[in-house]
Tab-separated table of C-alpha atoms and ligand atoms in Angstrom:
chain	number	residue	atom	x	y	z
A	120	MET	CA	27.349	71.214	-5.813
A	121	SER	CA	24.414	69.349	-7.322
A	122	LEU	CA	24.564	68.777	-11.065
A	123	PHE	CA	21.053	70.190	-11.244
A	124	ASP	CA	21.363	73.227	-8.986
A	125	LEU	CA	19.948	76.202	-10.938
A	126	THR	CA	20.561	78.856	-8.282
A	127	GLY	CA	21.351	82.177	-9.969
A	128	ARG	CA	19.789	81.192	-13.300
A	129	VAL	CA	16.926	83.268	-14.702
A	130	VAL	CA	14.392	81.586	-16.959
A	131	VAL	CA	11.426	82.917	-18.927
A	132	VAL	CA	8.539	80.487	-19.514
A	133	THR	CA	5.797	81.787	-21.789
A	134	GLY	CA	2.483	80.148	-21.026
A	135	GLY	CA	3.978	79.430	-17.617
A	136	ASN	CA	0.767	80.048	-15.692
A	137	GLY	CA	-0.748	76.624	-16.368
A	138	GLY	CA	-0.354	73.186	-17.901
A	139	ILE	CA	2.989	72.095	-19.310
A	140	GLY	CA	4.640	75.491	-18.860
A	141	LEU	CA	3.768	75.573	-15.178
A	142	GLY	CA	5.097	72.028	-14.747
A	143	MET	CA	8.405	73.181	-16.232
A	144	ALA	CA	8.449	76.359	-14.139
A	145	GLN	CA	7.771	74.447	-10.920
A	146	GLY	CA	10.647	72.068	-11.621
A	147	MET	CA	13.120	74.847	-12.341
A	148	ALA	CA	11.994	76.962	-9.377
A	149	ALA	CA	12.431	73.954	-7.078
A	150	ALA	CA	15.963	73.587	-8.454
A	151	GLY	CA	16.690	77.189	-7.452
A	152	ALA	CA	16.075	79.177	-10.652
A	153	SER	CA	14.317	82.536	-10.754
A	154	VAL	CA	11.476	81.859	-13.165
A	155	SER	CA	9.466	84.580	-14.908
A	156	ILE	CA	6.153	83.098	-16.014
A	157	TRP	CA	4.325	84.973	-18.763
A	158	GLY	CA	0.636	84.710	-19.653
A	159	ARG	CA	-2.316	86.897	-20.614
A	160	ASN	CA	-4.576	86.101	-17.679
A	161	ALA	CA	-3.585	88.018	-14.525
A	162	GLU	CA	-5.554	85.745	-12.177
A	163	LYS	CA	-3.956	82.601	-13.582
A	164	ASN	CA	-0.566	84.314	-13.326
A	165	ALA	CA	-1.073	85.146	-9.652
A	166	ALA	CA	-2.340	81.669	-8.749
A	167	ALA	CA	0.515	79.974	-10.588
A	168	LEU	CA	3.152	82.178	-8.975
A	169	LYS	CA	2.030	80.988	-5.546
A	170	THR	CA	2.923	77.412	-6.504
A	171	LEU	CA	6.543	78.200	-7.375
A	172	ALA	CA	8.979	77.003	-4.750
A	173	ASN	CA	11.233	79.980	-4.298
A	174	GLY	CA	10.586	83.636	-3.638
A	175	THR	CA	12.671	84.957	-6.511
A	176	CYS	CA	10.119	84.087	-9.214
A	177	GLU	CA	7.667	86.475	-10.816
A	178	ALA	CA	4.622	86.467	-13.114
A	179	ARG	CA	4.238	88.910	-15.963
A	180	GLN	CA	1.296	89.741	-18.187
A	181	CYS	CA	2.163	89.244	-21.832
A	182	ASP	CA	0.289	88.412	-25.005
A	183	VAL	CA	2.793	86.718	-27.305
A	184	SER	CA	0.647	87.412	-30.365
A	185	ASP	CA	1.547	91.096	-29.859
A	186	PRO	CA	5.192	91.957	-30.665
A	187	ALA	CA	5.114	95.091	-28.503
A	188	SER	CA	3.881	93.053	-25.523
A	189	ILE	CA	6.782	90.594	-25.915
A	190	GLU	CA	9.329	93.399	-26.171
A	191	ARG	CA	7.964	95.073	-23.051
A	192	ALA	CA	7.872	91.823	-21.057
A	193	PHE	CA	11.381	90.869	-22.086
A	194	ASN	CA	12.859	94.279	-21.289
A	195	GLU	CA	11.119	94.399	-17.918
A	196	THR	CA	12.279	90.902	-17.025
A	197	LEU	CA	15.830	91.818	-17.993
A	198	ALA	CA	15.658	95.076	-16.029
A	199	LYS	CA	14.516	93.190	-12.937
A	200	TYR	CA	16.976	90.302	-12.999
A	201	GLY	CA	19.844	91.655	-15.113
A	202	ARG	CA	20.058	88.448	-17.135
A	203	VAL	CA	18.001	85.773	-18.884
A	204	ASP	CA	19.694	82.371	-19.084
A	205	GLY	CA	16.856	80.322	-20.480
A	206	CYS	CA	13.831	80.999	-22.633
A	207	PHE	CA	11.034	78.451	-22.948
A	208	ALA	CA	8.676	79.495	-25.754
A	209	ASN	CA	5.814	77.333	-24.596
A	210	ALA	CA	2.685	79.491	-24.947
A	211	GLY	CA	0.300	78.065	-27.491
A	212	ILE	CA	-3.279	77.601	-28.543
A	213	GLY	CA	-4.818	74.378	-29.861
A	214	GLY	CA	-6.922	74.117	-32.939
A	215	GLY	CA	-10.207	74.336	-31.052
A	216	GLY	CA	-13.013	72.510	-32.819
A	217	ARG	CA	-11.406	70.927	-35.823
A	218	SER	CA	-12.504	72.057	-39.226
A	219	SER	CA	-11.581	71.249	-42.780
A	220	PHE	CA	-8.539	72.778	-44.435
A	221	ILE	CA	-10.780	73.462	-47.403
A	222	ASP	CA	-13.012	75.742	-45.375
A	223	ARG	CA	-10.433	77.261	-43.044
A	224	PRO	CA	-10.845	81.036	-42.927
A	225	GLN	CA	-7.709	83.141	-43.166
A	226	SER	CA	-8.511	84.580	-39.740
A	227	GLU	CA	-7.998	81.162	-38.072
A	228	TRP	CA	-4.748	80.596	-39.945
A	229	ARG	CA	-3.453	84.058	-38.955
A	230	GLU	CA	-4.460	83.720	-35.298
A	231	MET	CA	-2.730	80.350	-35.037
A	232	LEU	CA	0.483	81.574	-36.618
A	233	ALA	CA	0.505	84.813	-34.621
A	234	THR	CA	0.482	82.960	-31.284
A	235	ASN	CA	2.184	79.614	-31.857
A	236	LEU	CA	4.809	80.646	-34.387
A	237	ASP	CA	5.374	84.415	-34.499
A	238	GLY	CA	5.000	84.644	-30.720
A	239	ALA	CA	7.539	81.880	-30.097
A	240	VAL	CA	10.002	83.163	-32.689
A	241	LEU	CA	9.933	86.752	-31.426
A	242	THR	CA	10.372	85.671	-27.818
A	243	LEU	CA	13.319	83.456	-28.753
A	244	GLN	CA	14.806	86.286	-30.819
A	245	HIS	CA	14.845	88.705	-27.875
A	246	ALA	CA	16.485	86.040	-25.719
A	247	ALA	CA	19.013	85.091	-28.399
A	248	ARG	CA	20.134	88.706	-28.875
A	249	HIS	CA	20.679	89.070	-25.155
A	250	MET	CA	22.581	85.747	-24.970
A	251	ARG	CA	24.818	86.776	-27.873
A	252	ASP	CA	25.579	90.112	-26.204
A	253	ARG	CA	26.393	88.401	-22.936
A	254	ALA	CA	28.696	85.930	-24.648
A	255	GLY	CA	30.548	88.943	-26.058
A	256	LYS	CA	31.132	90.042	-22.468
A	257	GLY	CA	32.601	86.681	-21.484
A	258	ASP	CA	29.424	85.119	-20.042
A	259	ALA	CA	28.521	82.541	-22.686
A	260	PHE	CA	25.485	80.500	-21.604
A	261	GLY	CA	21.990	80.194	-22.968
A	262	ARG	CA	19.107	77.780	-23.430
A	263	LEU	CA	16.389	78.255	-26.051
A	264	VAL	CA	13.470	75.848	-25.927
A	265	ALA	CA	10.248	75.588	-27.912
A	266	THR	CA	7.286	73.445	-26.934
A	267	SER	CA	6.470	71.657	-30.156
A	268	SER	CA	4.138	68.662	-30.537
A	269	LEU	CA	3.918	65.190	-32.031
A	270	ALA	CA	1.705	66.979	-34.558
A	271	SER	CA	4.920	68.429	-35.987
A	272	ILE	CA	5.849	64.946	-37.184
A	273	SER	CA	2.526	63.358	-38.013
A	274	GLY	CA	0.591	66.429	-39.092
A	275	THR	CA	-2.967	66.564	-37.820
A	276	ALA	CA	-5.944	66.186	-40.082
A	277	ARG	CA	-8.357	69.098	-39.681
A	278	ASN	CA	-5.802	70.897	-37.500
A	279	GLU	CA	-3.077	71.402	-40.087
A	280	HIS	CA	-2.506	75.031	-39.113
A	281	TYR	CA	-1.548	73.930	-35.587
A	282	ALA	CA	0.740	71.181	-36.909
A	283	ALA	CA	2.379	73.647	-39.297
A	284	THR	CA	3.402	75.965	-36.463
A	285	LYS	CA	4.978	73.082	-34.580
A	286	GLY	CA	6.810	71.726	-37.626
A	287	ALA	CA	8.223	75.188	-38.232
A	288	LEU	CA	9.458	75.367	-34.636
A	289	ASN	CA	11.362	72.083	-35.059
A	290	SER	CA	13.173	73.521	-38.088
A	291	ILE	CA	13.894	76.870	-36.469
A	292	ILE	CA	15.262	75.293	-33.290
A	293	ARG	CA	17.658	73.129	-35.306
A	294	ALA	CA	18.874	76.218	-37.149
A	295	LEU	CA	19.378	78.102	-33.879
A	296	ALA	CA	21.323	75.191	-32.372
A	297	VAL	CA	23.885	75.574	-35.160
A	298	GLU	CA	23.916	79.361	-35.495
A	299	LEU	CA	24.138	80.124	-31.791
A	300	ALA	CA	26.420	77.283	-30.608
A	301	ARG	CA	29.372	79.690	-30.682
A	302	TYR	CA	27.721	81.704	-27.903
A	303	GLY	CA	27.325	78.723	-25.585
A	304	VAL	CA	23.634	78.557	-26.444
A	305	THR	CA	21.828	75.248	-26.865
A	306	ALA	CA	18.404	74.914	-28.494
A	307	HIS	CA	15.821	72.165	-28.084
A	308	CYS	CA	12.248	71.244	-28.801
A	309	VAL	CA	10.032	69.430	-26.328
A	310	LEU	CA	7.388	67.299	-28.055
A	311	PRO	CA	4.606	66.385	-25.622
A	312	GLY	CA	2.265	63.489	-26.326
A	313	TRP	CA	-1.250	63.583	-24.848
A	314	ILE	CA	-0.986	65.724	-21.708
A	315	GLU	CA	-3.652	66.732	-19.172
A	316	SER	CA	-4.110	70.512	-19.337
A	317	GLU	CA	-6.698	73.184	-20.032
A	318	MET	CA	-6.049	72.645	-23.749
A	319	THR	CA	-6.980	68.962	-23.664
A	320	GLY	CA	-9.664	69.129	-20.938
A	321	GLY	CA	-12.577	68.860	-23.357
A	322	LEU	CA	-10.991	66.039	-25.339
A	323	PHE	CA	-10.104	63.967	-22.284
A	324	SER	CA	-13.658	64.145	-20.977
A	325	ASN	CA	-14.837	62.536	-24.206
A	326	GLU	CA	-15.199	58.820	-23.389
A	327	LYS	CA	-14.906	57.724	-27.000
A	328	PHE	CA	-11.635	59.611	-27.397
A	329	VAL	CA	-10.177	58.133	-24.215
A	330	ALA	CA	-11.299	54.607	-25.145
A	331	ASN	CA	-9.578	54.895	-28.515
A	332	VAL	CA	-6.366	56.625	-27.446
A	333	MET	CA	-5.499	55.087	-24.060
A	334	PRO	CA	-4.751	51.589	-25.470
A	335	ARG	CA	-2.252	53.249	-27.799
A	336	ILE	CA	-0.238	54.779	-24.925
A	337	PRO	CA	2.200	52.121	-23.628
A	338	MET	CA	2.460	53.893	-20.243
A	339	ARG	CA	-1.357	53.568	-20.000
A	340	ARG	CA	-1.888	57.093	-18.713
A	341	PHE	CA	-2.032	60.605	-20.058
A	342	GLY	CA	0.964	62.788	-19.306
A	343	LYS	CA	0.808	65.407	-16.553
A	344	PRO	CA	2.392	68.861	-16.336
A	345	GLU	CA	4.824	67.572	-13.683
A	346	ASP	CA	6.233	65.145	-16.264
A	347	PHE	CA	7.925	68.225	-17.785
A	348	ALA	CA	9.700	69.437	-14.646
A	349	ALA	CA	12.823	67.292	-14.829
A	350	VAL	CA	13.495	67.736	-18.532
A	351	ALA	CA	13.403	71.514	-18.066
A	352	VAL	CA	15.881	71.294	-15.189
A	353	TYR	CA	18.167	69.072	-17.253
A	354	ILE	CA	18.092	71.483	-20.191
A	355	MET	CA	18.907	74.451	-17.914
A	356	SER	CA	21.760	72.652	-16.174
A	357	LYS	CA	25.377	73.299	-17.025
A	358	GLY	CA	25.836	69.567	-17.493
A	359	SER	CA	23.753	69.579	-20.674
A	360	SER	CA	26.000	72.132	-22.414
A	361	TYR	CA	27.133	69.733	-25.169
A	362	HIS	CA	23.631	68.388	-25.817
A	363	THR	CA	21.783	70.484	-28.364
A	364	ALA	CA	19.150	70.318	-31.110
A	365	GLU	CA	17.310	67.544	-29.252
A	366	MET	CA	13.700	66.710	-29.977
A	367	PHE	CA	12.622	65.528	-26.513
A	368	LEU	CA	9.647	63.190	-26.964
A	369	ILE	CA	7.702	63.161	-23.687
A	370	ASP	CA	4.834	60.907	-24.688
A	371	GLY	CA	4.818	57.648	-22.718
A	372	ALA	CA	6.045	55.907	-25.922
A	373	TYR	CA	2.844	56.797	-27.821
A	374	SER	CA	4.711	57.801	-30.964
A	375	ILE	CA	6.645	54.543	-31.372
A	376	PHE	CA	3.883	52.081	-30.483
B	69	NDP	P1	-2.704	75.203	-21.589
B	69	NDP	O1	-3.888	75.697	-22.319
B	69	NDP	O2	-2.822	74.663	-20.217
B	69	NDP	O3	-1.569	76.314	-21.553
B	69	NDP	C1	-1.392	77.250	-22.553
B	69	NDP	C2	-0.605	78.391	-21.960
B	69	NDP	O4	-0.312	79.350	-22.976
B	69	NDP	C3	-1.364	79.118	-20.867
B	69	NDP	O5	-0.449	79.444	-19.848
B	69	NDP	C4	-1.872	80.370	-21.555
B	69	NDP	O6	-2.012	81.414	-20.604
B	69	NDP	C5	-0.736	80.626	-22.534
B	69	NDP	N1	-1.105	81.394	-23.724
B	69	NDP	C6	-1.986	81.075	-24.704
B	69	NDP	N2	-2.045	82.062	-25.612
B	69	NDP	C7	-1.174	83.014	-25.208
B	69	NDP	C8	-0.796	84.286	-25.701
B	69	NDP	N3	-1.316	84.784	-26.827
B	69	NDP	N4	0.131	85.001	-25.021
B	69	NDP	C9	0.665	84.522	-23.876
B	69	NDP	N5	0.350	83.334	-23.363
B	69	NDP	C10	-0.570	82.595	-24.004
B	69	NDP	O7	-2.095	74.083	-22.567
B	69	NDP	P2	-0.802	73.177	-22.517
B	69	NDP	O8	-0.053	73.338	-21.264
B	69	NDP	O9	-1.233	71.831	-22.910
B	69	NDP	O10	0.027	73.798	-23.734
B	69	NDP	C11	1.353	74.281	-23.615
B	69	NDP	C12	2.074	74.014	-24.921
B	69	NDP	O11	2.161	72.616	-25.139
B	69	NDP	C13	1.386	74.594	-26.143
B	69	NDP	O12	2.338	75.184	-27.005
B	69	NDP	C14	0.761	73.370	-26.813
B	69	NDP	O13	0.633	73.544	-28.199
B	69	NDP	C15	1.775	72.308	-26.456
B	69	NDP	N6	1.279	70.931	-26.531
B	69	NDP	C16	0.319	70.459	-25.661
B	69	NDP	C17	-0.107	69.145	-25.747
B	69	NDP	C18	-1.115	68.561	-24.806
B	69	NDP	O14	-1.511	67.392	-24.979
B	69	NDP	N7	-1.590	69.267	-23.804
B	69	NDP	C19	0.447	68.219	-26.747
B	69	NDP	C20	1.448	68.818	-27.592
B	69	NDP	C21	1.843	70.113	-27.472
B	69	NDP	P3	-3.111	82.609	-20.756
B	69	NDP	O15	-4.375	81.962	-21.175
B	69	NDP	O16	-3.159	83.264	-19.429
B	69	NDP	O17	-2.541	83.522	-21.795
């Protein structure tokens, strides 16, 4: 059997209907996993589902800034498949037009935390409870993953609320890796560099931005969603069971140049 055969595994990917999340979902579906992609936009969900390689995947409408929506989506996914082996808390919003910390309205701070932090934490919590219960029944296996950002390390001027959510995810994932190890659960963060997606579309069409940033990326290209397929498959594989609390930098060496 292939080291990376995910047949029989069930994986939730929030924000799986586009960008990085879809790249991960496509990789895992091609490796045989049943992937449940969650997003708010039904049309994006339907279009994304068509690109997944096997017929056991599904798309589900969920707004991760709403705790009731997460609970419903998780319970329905569980009812359909009977298990969830992996949970990729990837859904996120960027900072939009950057504005000063000094002037940041509470509403922006709250919206950012509700989606990028509360949404990820609640999703991971549902999955962790289920993984603990399953371990108690002799089926110990789980993978918890958060999509963080290089902003979690560097901070981001005029986008500090975004960076704060990602820094918090790094800390939480490390805590989960220790607390949940006894249940056969590993926990990781993926830290993307500059990646082509809906979130970065506006930025990457700005010539000045590209002229300044590209020379600082040793790989001399922006990342693409498909650059996240293989790392997701690796994380979900049985072979990575002793590898936990990793901060996977997927950035073309941007952060060390
Ligand atoms: P996209 O905008 O392409 O994807 C964001 C995804 O999140 C979409 O699927 C969107 O679906 C979903 N989403 C947003 N808000 C919610 C919500 N409230 N509930 C459910 N789903 C939601 O961007 P990326 O693929 O680039 O971003 C994915 C992750 O990667 C994010 O967490 C982002 O912070 C992180 N990241 C991205 C970087 C980059 O350069 N692109 C760099 C570093 C980190 P829908 O609109 O249908 O809800």
